Short mmCIF file of C-alpha atoms in Angstrom, two decimals:
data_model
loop_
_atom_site.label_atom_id
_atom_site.label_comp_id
_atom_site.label_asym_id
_atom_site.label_seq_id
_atom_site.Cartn_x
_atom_site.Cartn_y
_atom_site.Cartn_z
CA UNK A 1 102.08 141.02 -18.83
CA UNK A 2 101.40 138.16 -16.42
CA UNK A 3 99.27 135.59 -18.07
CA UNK A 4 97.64 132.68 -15.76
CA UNK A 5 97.88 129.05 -17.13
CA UNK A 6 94.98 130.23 -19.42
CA UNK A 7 96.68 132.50 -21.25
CA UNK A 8 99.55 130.46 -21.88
CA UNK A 9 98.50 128.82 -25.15
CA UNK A 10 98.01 130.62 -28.37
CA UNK A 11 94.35 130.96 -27.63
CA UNK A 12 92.10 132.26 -25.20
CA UNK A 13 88.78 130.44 -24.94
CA UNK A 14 85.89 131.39 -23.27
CA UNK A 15 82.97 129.76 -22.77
CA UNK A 16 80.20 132.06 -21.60
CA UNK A 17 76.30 130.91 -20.83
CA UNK A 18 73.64 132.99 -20.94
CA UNK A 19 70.31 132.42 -19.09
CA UNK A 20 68.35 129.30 -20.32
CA UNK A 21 66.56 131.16 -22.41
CA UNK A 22 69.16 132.98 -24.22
CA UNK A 23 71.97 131.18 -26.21
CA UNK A 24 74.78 129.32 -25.41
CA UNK A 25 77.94 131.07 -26.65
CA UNK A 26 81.33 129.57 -27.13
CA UNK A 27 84.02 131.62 -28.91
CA UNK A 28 87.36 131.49 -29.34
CA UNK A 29 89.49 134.49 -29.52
CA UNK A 30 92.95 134.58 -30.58
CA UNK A 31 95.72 136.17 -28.70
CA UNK A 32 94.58 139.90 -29.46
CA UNK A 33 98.79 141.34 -28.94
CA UNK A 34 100.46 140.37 -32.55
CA UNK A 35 97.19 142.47 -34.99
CA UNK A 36 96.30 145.18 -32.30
CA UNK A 37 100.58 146.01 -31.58
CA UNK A 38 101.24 145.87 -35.16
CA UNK A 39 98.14 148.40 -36.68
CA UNK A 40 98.43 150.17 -33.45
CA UNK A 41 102.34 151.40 -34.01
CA UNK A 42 101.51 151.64 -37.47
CA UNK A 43 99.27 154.95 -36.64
CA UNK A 44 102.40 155.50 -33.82
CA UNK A 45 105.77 158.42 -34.25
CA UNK A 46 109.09 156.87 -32.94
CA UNK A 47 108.31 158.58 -29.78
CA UNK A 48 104.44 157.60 -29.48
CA UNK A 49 105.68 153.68 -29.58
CA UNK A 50 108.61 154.38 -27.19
CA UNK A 51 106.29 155.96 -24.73
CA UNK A 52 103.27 152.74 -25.52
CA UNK A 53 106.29 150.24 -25.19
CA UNK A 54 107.82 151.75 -22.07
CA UNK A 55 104.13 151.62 -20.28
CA UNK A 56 104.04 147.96 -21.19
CA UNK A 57 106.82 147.85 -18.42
CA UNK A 58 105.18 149.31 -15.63
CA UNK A 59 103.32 147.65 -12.69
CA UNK A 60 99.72 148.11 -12.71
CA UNK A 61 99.61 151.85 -10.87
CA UNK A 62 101.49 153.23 -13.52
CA UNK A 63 99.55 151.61 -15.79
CA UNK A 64 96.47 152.91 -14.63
CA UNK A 65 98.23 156.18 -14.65
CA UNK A 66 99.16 156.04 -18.42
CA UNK A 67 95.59 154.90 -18.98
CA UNK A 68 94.93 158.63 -17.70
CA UNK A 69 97.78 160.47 -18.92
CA UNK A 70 97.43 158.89 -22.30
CA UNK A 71 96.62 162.34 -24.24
CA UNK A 72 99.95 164.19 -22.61
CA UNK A 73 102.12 161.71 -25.07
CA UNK A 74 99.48 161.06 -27.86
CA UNK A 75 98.19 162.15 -30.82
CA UNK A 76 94.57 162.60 -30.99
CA UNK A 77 94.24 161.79 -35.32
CA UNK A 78 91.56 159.51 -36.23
CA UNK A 79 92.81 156.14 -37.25
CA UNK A 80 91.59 153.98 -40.19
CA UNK A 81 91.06 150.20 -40.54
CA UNK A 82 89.36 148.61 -43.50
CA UNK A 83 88.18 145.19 -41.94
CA UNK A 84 86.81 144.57 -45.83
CA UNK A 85 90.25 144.55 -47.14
CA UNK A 86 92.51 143.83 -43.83
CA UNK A 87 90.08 141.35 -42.09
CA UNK A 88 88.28 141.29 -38.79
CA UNK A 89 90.54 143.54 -37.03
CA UNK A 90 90.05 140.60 -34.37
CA UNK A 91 90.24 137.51 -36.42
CA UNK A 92 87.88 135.36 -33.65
CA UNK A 93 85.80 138.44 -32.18
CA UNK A 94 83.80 139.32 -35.37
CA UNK A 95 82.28 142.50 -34.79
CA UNK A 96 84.89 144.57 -32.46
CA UNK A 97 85.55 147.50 -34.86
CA UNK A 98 88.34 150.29 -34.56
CA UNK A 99 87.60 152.10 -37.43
CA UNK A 100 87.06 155.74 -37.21
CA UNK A 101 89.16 155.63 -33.02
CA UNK A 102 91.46 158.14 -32.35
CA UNK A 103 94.67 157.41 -31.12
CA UNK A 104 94.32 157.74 -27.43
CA UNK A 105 91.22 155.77 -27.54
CA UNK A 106 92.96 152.77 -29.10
CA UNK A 107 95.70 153.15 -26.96
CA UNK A 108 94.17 152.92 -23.86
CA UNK A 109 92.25 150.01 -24.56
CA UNK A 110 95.86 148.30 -25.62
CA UNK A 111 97.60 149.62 -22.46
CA UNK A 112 94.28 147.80 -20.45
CA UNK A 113 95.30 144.56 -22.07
CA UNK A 114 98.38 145.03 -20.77
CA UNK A 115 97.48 144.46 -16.80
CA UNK A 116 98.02 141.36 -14.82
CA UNK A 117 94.80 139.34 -15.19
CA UNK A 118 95.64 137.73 -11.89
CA UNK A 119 94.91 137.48 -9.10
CA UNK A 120 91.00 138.47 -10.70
CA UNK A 121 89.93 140.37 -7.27
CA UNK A 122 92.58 142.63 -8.00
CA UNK A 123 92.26 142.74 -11.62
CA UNK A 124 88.56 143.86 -11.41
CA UNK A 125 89.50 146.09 -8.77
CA UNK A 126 92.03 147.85 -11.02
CA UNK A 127 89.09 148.46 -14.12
CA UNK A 128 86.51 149.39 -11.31
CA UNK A 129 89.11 151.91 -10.61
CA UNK A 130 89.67 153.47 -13.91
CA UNK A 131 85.45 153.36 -14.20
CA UNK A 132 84.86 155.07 -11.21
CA UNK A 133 87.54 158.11 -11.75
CA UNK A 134 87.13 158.28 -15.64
CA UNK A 135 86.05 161.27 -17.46
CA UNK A 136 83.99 161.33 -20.45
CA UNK A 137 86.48 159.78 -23.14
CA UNK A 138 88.27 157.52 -20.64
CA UNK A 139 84.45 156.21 -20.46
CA UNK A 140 84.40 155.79 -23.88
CA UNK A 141 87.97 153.98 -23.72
CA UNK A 142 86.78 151.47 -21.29
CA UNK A 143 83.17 150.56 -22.38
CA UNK A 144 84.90 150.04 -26.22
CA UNK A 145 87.60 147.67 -24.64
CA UNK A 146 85.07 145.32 -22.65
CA UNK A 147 84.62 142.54 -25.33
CA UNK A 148 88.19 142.00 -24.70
CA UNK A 149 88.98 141.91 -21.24
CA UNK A 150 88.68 138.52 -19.25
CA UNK A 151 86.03 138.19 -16.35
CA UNK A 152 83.57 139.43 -18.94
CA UNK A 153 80.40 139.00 -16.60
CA UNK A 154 81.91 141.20 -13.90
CA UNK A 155 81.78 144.24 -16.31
CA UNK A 156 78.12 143.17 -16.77
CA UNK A 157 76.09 145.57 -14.53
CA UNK A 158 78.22 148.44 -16.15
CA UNK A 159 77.37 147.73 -19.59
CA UNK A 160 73.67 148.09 -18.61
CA UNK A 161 74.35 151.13 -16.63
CA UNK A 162 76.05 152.38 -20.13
CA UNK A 163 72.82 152.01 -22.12
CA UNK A 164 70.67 153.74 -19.84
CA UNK A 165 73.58 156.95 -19.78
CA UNK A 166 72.29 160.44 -20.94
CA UNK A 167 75.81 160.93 -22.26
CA UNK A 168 75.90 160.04 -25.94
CA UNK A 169 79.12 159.00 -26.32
CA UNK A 170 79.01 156.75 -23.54
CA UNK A 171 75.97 155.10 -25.11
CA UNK A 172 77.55 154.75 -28.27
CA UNK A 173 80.23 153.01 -27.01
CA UNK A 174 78.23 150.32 -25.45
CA UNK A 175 75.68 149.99 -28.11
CA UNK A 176 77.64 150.75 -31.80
CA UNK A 177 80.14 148.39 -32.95
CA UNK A 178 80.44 146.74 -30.08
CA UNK A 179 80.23 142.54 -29.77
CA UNK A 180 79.56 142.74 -25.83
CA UNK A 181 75.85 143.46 -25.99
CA UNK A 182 74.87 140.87 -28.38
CA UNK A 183 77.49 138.31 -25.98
CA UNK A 184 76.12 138.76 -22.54
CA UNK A 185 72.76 141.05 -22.08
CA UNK A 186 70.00 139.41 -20.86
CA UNK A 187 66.91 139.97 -23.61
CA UNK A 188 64.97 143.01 -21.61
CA UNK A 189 68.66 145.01 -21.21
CA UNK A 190 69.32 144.05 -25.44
CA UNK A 191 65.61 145.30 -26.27
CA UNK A 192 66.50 148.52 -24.23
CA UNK A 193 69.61 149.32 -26.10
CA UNK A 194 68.01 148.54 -29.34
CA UNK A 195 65.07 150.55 -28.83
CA UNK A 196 67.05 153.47 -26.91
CA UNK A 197 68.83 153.82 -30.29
CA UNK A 198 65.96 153.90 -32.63
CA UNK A 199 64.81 157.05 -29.69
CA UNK A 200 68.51 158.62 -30.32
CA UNK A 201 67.82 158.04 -33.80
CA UNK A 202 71.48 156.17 -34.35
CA UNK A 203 71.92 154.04 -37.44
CA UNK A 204 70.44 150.06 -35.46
CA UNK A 205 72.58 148.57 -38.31
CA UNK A 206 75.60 149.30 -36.50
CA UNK A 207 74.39 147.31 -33.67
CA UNK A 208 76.49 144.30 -33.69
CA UNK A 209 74.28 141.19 -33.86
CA UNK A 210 70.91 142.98 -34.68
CA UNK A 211 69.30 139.82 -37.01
CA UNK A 212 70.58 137.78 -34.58
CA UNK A 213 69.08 138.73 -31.23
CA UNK A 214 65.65 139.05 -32.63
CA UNK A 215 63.15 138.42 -30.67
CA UNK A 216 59.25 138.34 -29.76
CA UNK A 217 59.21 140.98 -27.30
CA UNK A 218 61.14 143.46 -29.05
CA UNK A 219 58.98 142.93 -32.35
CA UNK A 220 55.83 143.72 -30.06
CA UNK A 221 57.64 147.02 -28.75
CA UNK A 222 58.64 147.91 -32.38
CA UNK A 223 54.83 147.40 -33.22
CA UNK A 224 53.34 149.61 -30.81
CA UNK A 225 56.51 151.75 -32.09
CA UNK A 226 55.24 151.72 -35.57
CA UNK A 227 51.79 152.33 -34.57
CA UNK A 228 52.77 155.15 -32.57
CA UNK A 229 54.30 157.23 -35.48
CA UNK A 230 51.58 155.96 -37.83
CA UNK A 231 49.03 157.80 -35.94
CA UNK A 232 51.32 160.69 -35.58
CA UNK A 233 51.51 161.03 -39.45
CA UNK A 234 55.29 159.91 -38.59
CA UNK A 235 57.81 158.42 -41.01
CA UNK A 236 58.99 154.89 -39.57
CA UNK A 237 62.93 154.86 -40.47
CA UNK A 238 63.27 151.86 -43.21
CA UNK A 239 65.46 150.07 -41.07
CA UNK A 240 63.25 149.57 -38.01
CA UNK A 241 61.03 147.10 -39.85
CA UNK A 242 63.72 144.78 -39.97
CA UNK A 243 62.98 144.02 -36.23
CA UNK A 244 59.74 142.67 -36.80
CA UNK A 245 61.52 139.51 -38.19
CA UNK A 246 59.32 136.14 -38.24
CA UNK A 247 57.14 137.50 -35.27
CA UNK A 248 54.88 139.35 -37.24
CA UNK A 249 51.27 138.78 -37.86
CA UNK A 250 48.15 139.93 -39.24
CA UNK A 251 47.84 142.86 -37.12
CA UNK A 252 50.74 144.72 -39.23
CA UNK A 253 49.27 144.03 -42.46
CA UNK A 254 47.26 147.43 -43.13
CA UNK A 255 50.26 149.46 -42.48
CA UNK A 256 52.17 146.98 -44.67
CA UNK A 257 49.53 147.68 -47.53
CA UNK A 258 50.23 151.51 -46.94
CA UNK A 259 53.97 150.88 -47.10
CA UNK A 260 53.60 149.23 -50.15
CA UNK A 261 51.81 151.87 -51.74
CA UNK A 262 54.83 154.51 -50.44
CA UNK A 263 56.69 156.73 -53.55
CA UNK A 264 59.54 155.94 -51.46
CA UNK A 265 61.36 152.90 -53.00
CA UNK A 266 63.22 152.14 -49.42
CA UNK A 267 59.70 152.00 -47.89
CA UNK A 268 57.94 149.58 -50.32
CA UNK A 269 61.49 147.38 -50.09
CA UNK A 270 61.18 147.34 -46.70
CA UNK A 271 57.48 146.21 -46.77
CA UNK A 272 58.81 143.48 -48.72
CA UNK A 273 61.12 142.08 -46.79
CA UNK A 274 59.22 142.15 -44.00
CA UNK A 275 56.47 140.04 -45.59
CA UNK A 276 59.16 137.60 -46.97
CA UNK A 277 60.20 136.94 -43.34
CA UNK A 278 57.00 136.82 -41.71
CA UNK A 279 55.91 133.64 -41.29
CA UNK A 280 52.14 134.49 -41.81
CA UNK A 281 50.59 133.36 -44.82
CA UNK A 282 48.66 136.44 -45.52
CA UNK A 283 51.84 138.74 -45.86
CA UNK A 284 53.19 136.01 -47.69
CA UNK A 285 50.18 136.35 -49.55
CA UNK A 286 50.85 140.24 -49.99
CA UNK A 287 54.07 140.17 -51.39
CA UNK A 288 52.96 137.87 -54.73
CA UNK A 289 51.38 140.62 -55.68
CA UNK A 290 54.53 142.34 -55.73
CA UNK A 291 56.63 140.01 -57.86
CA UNK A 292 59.19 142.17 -59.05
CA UNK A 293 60.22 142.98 -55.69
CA UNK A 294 59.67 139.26 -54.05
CA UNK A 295 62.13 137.89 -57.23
CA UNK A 296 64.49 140.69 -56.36
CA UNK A 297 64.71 139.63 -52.76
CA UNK A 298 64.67 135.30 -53.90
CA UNK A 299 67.43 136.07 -56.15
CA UNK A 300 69.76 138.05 -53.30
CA UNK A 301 69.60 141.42 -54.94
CA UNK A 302 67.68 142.85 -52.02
CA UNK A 303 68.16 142.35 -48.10
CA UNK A 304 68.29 145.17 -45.22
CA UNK A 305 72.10 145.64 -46.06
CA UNK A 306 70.78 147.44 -48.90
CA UNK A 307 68.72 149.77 -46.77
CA UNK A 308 71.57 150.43 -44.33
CA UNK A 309 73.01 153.69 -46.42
CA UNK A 310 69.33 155.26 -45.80
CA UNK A 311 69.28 157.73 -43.71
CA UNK A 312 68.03 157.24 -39.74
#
């Protein structure tokens, strides 16, 4: 693989700036080859790593063309990766998960790692390529690999595209498990993929950076989202209030009362934690009179991980 004087080191370090309003992020990510090649020929037969290796040798074309052909020579199993016992499966890109893959998928995104970064013209001409000619799980391939490849604005407009897709599995790519959103959308394209999933009724949890990328916009869309399936007699999942986040107010604070009074233990926790980070003093005021529930959350035995198994 030809490396520029950039990748030379032991690290690659990118330093990527979002638009004055959003946050400055600088990450480092360690040389991805040594923990992706080892795990990845661990799922491998003899012959599966002899055919990976041999790629690895190509020029870009056949490269490309491996990228394509990758299901001729590969399993399709499901592949496992515990990052609570192993690790972050990428020690400096928290968030890029594996876990639950099959085969071909993770070995396309290694064989992508594996073309000449330079010159970039050519480089982004090569992945524009593969986007433009891919079928559905070559999509799914690409999207998954983006937090990793360099140039990472240049795959931005795609990402965006990805969000707006009709194709599920496309979407999921972009939007599940997957560090590039929270890294480099603009707010309006994050608020779409958050919302968009709450519509497709996937599990927001798995939305890498959700607390994080909070913000006053989205809370106001979640609002009229709340409203919206109050007045429809509507359950609101348990995780969705979690978005409301130290941007709500008074206005919420009848539906809050009504959560409160839910038989649904999920539902009154979630009015709780809502009040607890509001910074309005009369949801503040509403949760004292829930005291077992406000000690619960002071002491760390409740937070929205705790929520996360429920049901969306």
């Amino acid at each position: 693989m030809a490396r520029d004087s950039a990748f030379e080191s032991e690290y690659l370090i990118y330093e990527v700036k979002h638009t004055p309003e959003d946050f400055k992020y600088q990450f480092l990510m360690e040389n991805i080859s040594k923990n992706f090649t080892q795990f990845l020929f661990e799922q491998t037969t003899n012959a599966e790593r002899k055919w990976l290796e041999d790629q690895t040798q190509s020029n870009a074309l056949d490269l490309m063309t491996a990228f394509v052909a990758a299901p001729r020579f590969l399993s399709k199993k499901n592949v496992f990766y515990d990052s609570h016992f192993h690790g972050e499966f990428i020690s400096h890109l928290p968030g890029f998960q594996v876990d639950g893959w099959n085969l071909v998928r993770l070995s396309r995104v290694w064989l992508l790692l594996h073309l000449n970064v330079e010159p970039k013209e050519q480089f982004i001409k090569n992945i524009e390529t593969l986007f433009d000619t891919a079928e559905l799980n070559e999509l799914v391939a690409l999207y998954s690999a983006l937090p990793l490849l360099p140039y990472p604005w240049e795959w931005l407009a795609r990402a965006t595209d990805a969000v707006r897709s009709n194709m599920g599995f496309v979407f999921d790519a972009i939007s599940l498990k997957n560090p590039y959103p929270e890294l480099y959308f603009p707010e309006d394209a994050w608020n779409q993929l958050v919302l968009k999933t709450i519509f497709n009724g996937k599990p927001i949890h798995w939305i890498y950076g959700l607390d994080r990328r909070k913000n006053k916009d989205l809370s106001i869309a979640i609002t009229d989202f709340i409203s919206e399936r109050f007045a429809a007699g509507r359950k609101v999942p348990a995780q969705v209030w979690r978005l409301l986040g130290s941007f709500t107010d008074e206005t919420i604070y009848p539906k809050l009362v009504l959560l409160f009074a839910s038989k649904e233990k999920e539902e009154r926790e979630a009015a709780a934690l809502v009040c607890f980070e509001s910074k309005n003093s009369q949801l503040r005021s509403l949760l004292s009179k829930y005291p077992e529930l406000e000690l619960s959350i002071q002491n760390g035995d409740l937070d929205w991980s705790k929520l996360e198994s429920i049901p969306e």
